[in-house]
Coordinates of C-alpha atoms in Angstrom, one line a residue:
X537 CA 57.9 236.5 192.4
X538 CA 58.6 234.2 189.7
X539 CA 62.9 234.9 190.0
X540 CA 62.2 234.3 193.3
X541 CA 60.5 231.2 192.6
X542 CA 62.8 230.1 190.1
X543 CA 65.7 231.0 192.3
X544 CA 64.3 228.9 195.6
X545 CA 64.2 225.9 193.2
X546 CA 67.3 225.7 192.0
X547 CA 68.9 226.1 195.8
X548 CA 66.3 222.8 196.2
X549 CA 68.7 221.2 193.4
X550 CA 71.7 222.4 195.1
X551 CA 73.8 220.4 197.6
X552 CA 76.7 221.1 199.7
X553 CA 78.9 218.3 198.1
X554 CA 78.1 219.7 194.6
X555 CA 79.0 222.9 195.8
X556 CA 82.4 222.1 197.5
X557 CA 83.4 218.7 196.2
X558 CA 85.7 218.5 193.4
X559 CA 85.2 215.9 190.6
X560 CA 88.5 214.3 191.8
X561 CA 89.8 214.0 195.3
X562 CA 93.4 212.8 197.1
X563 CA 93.0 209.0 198.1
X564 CA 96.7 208.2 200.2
X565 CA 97.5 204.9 199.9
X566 CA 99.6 202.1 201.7
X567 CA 100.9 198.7 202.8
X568 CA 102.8 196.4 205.2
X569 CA 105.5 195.6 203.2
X570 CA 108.4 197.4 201.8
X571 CA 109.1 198.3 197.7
X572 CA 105.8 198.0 196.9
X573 CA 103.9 199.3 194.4
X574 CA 100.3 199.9 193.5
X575 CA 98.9 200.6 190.1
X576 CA 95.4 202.9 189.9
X577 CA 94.2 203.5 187.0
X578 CA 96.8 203.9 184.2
X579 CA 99.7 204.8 186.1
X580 CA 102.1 203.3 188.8
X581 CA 102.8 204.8 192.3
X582 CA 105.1 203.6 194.9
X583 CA 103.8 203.1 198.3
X584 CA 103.5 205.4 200.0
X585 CA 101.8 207.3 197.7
X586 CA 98.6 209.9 197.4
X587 CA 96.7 209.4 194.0
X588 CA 94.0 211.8 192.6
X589 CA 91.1 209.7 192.0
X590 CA 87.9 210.5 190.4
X591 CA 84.8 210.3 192.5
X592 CA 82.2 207.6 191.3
X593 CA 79.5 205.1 192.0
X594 CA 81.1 202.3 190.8
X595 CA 84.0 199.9 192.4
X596 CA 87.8 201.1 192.2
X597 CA 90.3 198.5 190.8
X598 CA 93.9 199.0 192.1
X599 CA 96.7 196.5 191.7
X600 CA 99.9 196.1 194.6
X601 CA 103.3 194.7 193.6
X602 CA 105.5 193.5 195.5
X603 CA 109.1 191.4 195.4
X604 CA 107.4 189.0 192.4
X605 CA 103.6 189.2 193.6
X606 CA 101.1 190.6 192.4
X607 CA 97.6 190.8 194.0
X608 CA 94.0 193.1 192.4
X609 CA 92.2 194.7 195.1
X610 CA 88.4 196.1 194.3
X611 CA 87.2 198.9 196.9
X612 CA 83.6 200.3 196.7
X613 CA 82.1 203.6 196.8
X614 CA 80.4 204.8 199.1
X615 CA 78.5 207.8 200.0
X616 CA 80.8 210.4 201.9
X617 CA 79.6 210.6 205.6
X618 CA 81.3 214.6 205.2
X619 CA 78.9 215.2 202.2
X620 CA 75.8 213.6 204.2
X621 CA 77.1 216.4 207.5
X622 CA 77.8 218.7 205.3
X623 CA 73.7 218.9 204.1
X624 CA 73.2 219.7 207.2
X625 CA 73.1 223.1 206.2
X626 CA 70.3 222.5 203.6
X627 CA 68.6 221.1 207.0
X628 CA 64.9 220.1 205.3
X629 CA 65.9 220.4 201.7
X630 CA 68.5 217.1 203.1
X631 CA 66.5 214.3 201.1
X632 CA 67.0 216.2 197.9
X633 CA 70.4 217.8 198.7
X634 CA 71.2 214.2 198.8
X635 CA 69.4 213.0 196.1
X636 CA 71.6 215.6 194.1
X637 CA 75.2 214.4 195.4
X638 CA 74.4 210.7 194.3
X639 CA 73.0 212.2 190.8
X640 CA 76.3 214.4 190.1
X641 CA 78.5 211.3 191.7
X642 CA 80.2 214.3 193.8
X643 CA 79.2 212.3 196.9
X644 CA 80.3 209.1 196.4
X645 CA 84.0 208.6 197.5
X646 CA 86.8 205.3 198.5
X647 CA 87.5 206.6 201.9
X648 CA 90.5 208.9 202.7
X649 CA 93.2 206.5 202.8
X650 CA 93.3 202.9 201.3
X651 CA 95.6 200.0 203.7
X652 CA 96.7 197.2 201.4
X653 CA 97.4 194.1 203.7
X654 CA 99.5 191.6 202.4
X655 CA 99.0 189.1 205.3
X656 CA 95.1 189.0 204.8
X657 CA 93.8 185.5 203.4
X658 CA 91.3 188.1 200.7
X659 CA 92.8 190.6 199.1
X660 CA 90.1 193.2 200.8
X661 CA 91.7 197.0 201.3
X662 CA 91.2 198.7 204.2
X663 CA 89.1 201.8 203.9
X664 CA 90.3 204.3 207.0
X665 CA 88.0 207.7 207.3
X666 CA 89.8 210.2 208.3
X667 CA 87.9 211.7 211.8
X668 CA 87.2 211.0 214.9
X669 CA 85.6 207.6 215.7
X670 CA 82.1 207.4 217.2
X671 CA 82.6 206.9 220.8
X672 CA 79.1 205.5 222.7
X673 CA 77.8 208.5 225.5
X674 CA 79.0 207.5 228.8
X675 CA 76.9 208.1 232.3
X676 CA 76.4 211.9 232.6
X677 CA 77.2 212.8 229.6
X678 CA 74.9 215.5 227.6
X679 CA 73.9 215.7 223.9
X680 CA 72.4 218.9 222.5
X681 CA 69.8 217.8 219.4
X682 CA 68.9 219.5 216.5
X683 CA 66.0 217.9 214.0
X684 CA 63.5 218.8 211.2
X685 CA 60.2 217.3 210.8
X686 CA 60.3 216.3 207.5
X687 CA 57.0 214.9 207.0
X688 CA 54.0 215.8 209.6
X689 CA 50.4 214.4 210.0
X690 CA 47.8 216.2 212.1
X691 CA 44.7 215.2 213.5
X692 CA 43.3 218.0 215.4
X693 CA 39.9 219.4 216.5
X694 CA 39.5 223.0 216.9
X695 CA 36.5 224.2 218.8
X696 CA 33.4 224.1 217.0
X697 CA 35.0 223.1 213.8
X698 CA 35.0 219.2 214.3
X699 CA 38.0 216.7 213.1
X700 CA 40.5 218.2 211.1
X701 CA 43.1 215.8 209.3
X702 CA 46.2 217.0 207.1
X703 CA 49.8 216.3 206.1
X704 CA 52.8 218.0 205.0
X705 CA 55.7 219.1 205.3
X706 CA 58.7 220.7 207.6
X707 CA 59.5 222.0 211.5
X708 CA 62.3 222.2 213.3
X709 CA 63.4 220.9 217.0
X710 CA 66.1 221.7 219.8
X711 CA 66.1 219.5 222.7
X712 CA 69.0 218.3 225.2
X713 CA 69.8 215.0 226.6
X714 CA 71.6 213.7 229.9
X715 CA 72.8 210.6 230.0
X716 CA 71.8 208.9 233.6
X717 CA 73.3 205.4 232.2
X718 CA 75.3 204.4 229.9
X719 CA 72.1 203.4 227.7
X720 CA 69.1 205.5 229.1
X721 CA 68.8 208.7 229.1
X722 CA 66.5 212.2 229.9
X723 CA 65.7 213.8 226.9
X724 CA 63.5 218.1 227.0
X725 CA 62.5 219.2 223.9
X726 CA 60.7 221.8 222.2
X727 CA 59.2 222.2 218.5
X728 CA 57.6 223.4 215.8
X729 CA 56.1 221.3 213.1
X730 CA 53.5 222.6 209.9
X731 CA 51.5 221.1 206.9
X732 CA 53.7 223.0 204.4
X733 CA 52.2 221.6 201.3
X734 CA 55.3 220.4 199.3
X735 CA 58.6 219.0 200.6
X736 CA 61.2 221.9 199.8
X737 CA 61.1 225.5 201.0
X738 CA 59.7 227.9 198.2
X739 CA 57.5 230.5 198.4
X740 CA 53.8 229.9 197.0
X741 CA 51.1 231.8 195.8
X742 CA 47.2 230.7 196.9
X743 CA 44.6 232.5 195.1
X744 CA 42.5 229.9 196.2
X745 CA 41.5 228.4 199.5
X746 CA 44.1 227.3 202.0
X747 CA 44.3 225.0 205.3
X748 CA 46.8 225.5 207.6
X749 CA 47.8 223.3 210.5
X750 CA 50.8 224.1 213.0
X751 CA 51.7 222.8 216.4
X752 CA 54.3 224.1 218.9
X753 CA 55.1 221.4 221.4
X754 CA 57.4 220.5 224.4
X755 CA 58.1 217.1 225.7
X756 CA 60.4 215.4 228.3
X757 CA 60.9 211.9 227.8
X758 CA 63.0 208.9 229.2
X759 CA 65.0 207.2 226.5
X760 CA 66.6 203.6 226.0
X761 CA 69.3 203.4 223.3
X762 CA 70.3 199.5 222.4
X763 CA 72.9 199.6 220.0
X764 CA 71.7 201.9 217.0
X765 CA 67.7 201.6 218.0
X766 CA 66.8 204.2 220.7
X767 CA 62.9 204.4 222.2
X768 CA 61.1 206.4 224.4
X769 CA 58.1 207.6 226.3
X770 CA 57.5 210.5 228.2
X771 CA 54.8 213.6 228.5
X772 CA 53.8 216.2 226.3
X773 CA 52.5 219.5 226.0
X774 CA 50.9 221.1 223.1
X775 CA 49.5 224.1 221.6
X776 CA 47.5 223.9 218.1
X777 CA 46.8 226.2 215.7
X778 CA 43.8 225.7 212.8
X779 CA 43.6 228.5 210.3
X780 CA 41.8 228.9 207.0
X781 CA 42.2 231.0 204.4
X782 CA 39.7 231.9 201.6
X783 CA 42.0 233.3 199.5
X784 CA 41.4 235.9 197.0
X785 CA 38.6 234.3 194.6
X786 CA 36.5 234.5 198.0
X787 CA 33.4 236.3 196.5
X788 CA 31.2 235.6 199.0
X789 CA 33.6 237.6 201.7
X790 CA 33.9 235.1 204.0
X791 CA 35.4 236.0 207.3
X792 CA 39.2 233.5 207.5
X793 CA 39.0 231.5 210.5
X794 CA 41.8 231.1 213.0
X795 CA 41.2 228.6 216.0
X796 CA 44.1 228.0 218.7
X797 CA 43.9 225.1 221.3
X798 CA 46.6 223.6 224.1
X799 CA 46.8 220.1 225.3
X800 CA 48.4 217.7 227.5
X801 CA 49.1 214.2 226.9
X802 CA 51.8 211.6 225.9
X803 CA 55.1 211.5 223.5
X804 CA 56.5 208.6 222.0
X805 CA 59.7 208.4 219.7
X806 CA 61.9 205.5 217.6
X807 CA 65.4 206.5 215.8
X808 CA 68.0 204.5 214.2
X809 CA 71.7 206.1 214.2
X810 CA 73.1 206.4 210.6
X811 CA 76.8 207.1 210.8
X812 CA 78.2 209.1 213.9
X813 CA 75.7 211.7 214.6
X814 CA 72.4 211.4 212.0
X815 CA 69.8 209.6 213.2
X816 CA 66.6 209.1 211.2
X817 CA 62.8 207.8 213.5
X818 CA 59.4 208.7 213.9
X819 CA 57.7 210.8 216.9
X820 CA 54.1 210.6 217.8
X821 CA 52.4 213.3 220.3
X822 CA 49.1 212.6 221.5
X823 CA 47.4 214.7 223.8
X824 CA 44.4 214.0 225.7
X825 CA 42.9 216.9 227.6
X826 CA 42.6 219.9 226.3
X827 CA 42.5 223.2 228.5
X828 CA 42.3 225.8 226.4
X829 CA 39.7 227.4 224.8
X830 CA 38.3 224.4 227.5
X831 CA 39.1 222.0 230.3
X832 CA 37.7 218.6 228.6
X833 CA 38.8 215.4 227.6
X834 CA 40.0 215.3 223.8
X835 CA 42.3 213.3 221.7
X836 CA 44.3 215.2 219.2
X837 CA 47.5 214.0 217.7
X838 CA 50.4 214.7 215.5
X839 CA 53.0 212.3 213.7
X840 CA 56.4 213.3 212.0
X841 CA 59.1 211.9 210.6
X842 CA 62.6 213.7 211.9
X843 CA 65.7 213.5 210.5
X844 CA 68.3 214.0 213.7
X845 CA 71.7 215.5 214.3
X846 CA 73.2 214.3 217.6
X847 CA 76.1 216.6 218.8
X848 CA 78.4 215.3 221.8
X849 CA 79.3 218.1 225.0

């Protein structure tokens, strides 16, 4: 258990970038005028060129020649958008994953190719990103959504057990969207969220007592998008689970307890599109009558933060 252990964590301290990224990486470079040159670094290319450059947080300095002008250019780093997709794969270890690629510098890069403009009234480069440019859904146009849950909060009420409140960690969501406008939108989608109790996927061992919350939902939902915001509203159905473990220090051989419970209410969302597909929001489910064990009227919620990939069909 304890290789395990060990072993889970350091995949928690891996990333994609750090696996696949080289230190260095080809930056192309080039300008609107002819015989130029461009000095990076140490050495002097002429433009066209390609230039191995070494990936880093901090500015890169580059100098173009040309006829009997010369002219400094300063281009920052940025964080790769490819490593940010590429953690996709780590799907809820993506906050750390990421924390990683900015710690080894591995996921900080200048763009793929560098346009020196000799016409501009700044010397400012160009950064051009190789890829496709993110084109805005037209009407009926569909979207298939993948998300994780990061961070959940619960407030439940299993029967006979009174108000239960928790938080943790981790869930995942599929959902699909049609576009009946150019900015609203339908949106069905199903989940599962938990109170994992730490925020990166490795198993634990509980001798002791343990609370565990989950919730399976389904929601549809009409959706607004202005600009990079999107909001919206729509109905939800829910089915709860409450469980308690004693452990194995439980002398007094108390019976666990497992209480289940569906509802039906409302379910709210927010996002904010990062880059072409990531989005990053809040989603808030409260139902309002429950019918199983009973029929009755009861308020039960659950709140998560989701981290959202967007794919375009």
């Amino acid at each position: 258990m304890k290789k395990l252990l060990i072993a889970s964590l350091l995949l928690c301290l891996t990333s994609c970038a750090t696996i696949t990224n080289s230190r260095t990486y080809p930056l192309k470079v080039n300008t609107n005028t002819q015989n130029a040159s461009v000095k990076v670094y140490d050495s002097v290319y002429k433009l066209p060129t390609e230039v191995e450059v070494k990936r880093s947080n901090k500015p890169l300095k580059v100098t173009l020649t040309y006829d009997t002008i010369t002219r400094d250019y300063t281009i920052k780093s940025k964080l790769m958008s490819k490593s940010s997709l590429d953690n996709i794969i780590f799907l809820g270890l993506y906050p750390e994953a990421l924390l990683v690629d900015i710690l080894t510098k591995k996921g900080y890069y200048y763009g793929d190719e560098l346009f020196l403009d000799i016409y501009d009234s700044l010397p400012e480069a160009k950064r051009i990103v190789s890829g496709k440019k993110y084109i805005a859904n037209e009407k009926n146009s569909f979207n298939v959504d993948i998300s994780v849950p990061y961070a959940n909060i619960f407030l439940l009420q299993p029967e006979s057990e009174g108000i239960k409140k928790g938080a943790g960690f981790f869930g995942l969501t599929l959902g699909a969207e049609y576009f009946y406008k150019k900015n609203k939108y339908v949106k069905l989608n199903i989940g599962a969220i938990s109170n994992f109790s730490i925020p990166f996927p490795v198993p634990l061992m509980n001798d002791g007592e343990v609370e565990t919350l989950v919730s399976l939902y389904s929601t549809f939902t009409d959706n607004y998008q202005l600009n990079r915001f999107s909001l919206g509203y729509g109905v939800s159905y829910s089915f709860y689970r409450w469980d308690y473990d004693f452990g194995d220090d439980n002398y007094t051989n108390q019976k666990d307890k497992s209480v289940k419970g569906h509802g039906i209410g409302l379910s709210f969302n927010t996002y904010y599109r990062v880059g072409k597909c990531f989005h990053i929001g809040f989603v808030y489910n409260p139902t309002f009558v429950s019918i199983y064990p009973q029929t009755e009227l009861l308020y039960q919620h659950t709140i998560s933060f989701d981290l959202l990939w967007k794919i375009q069909i």
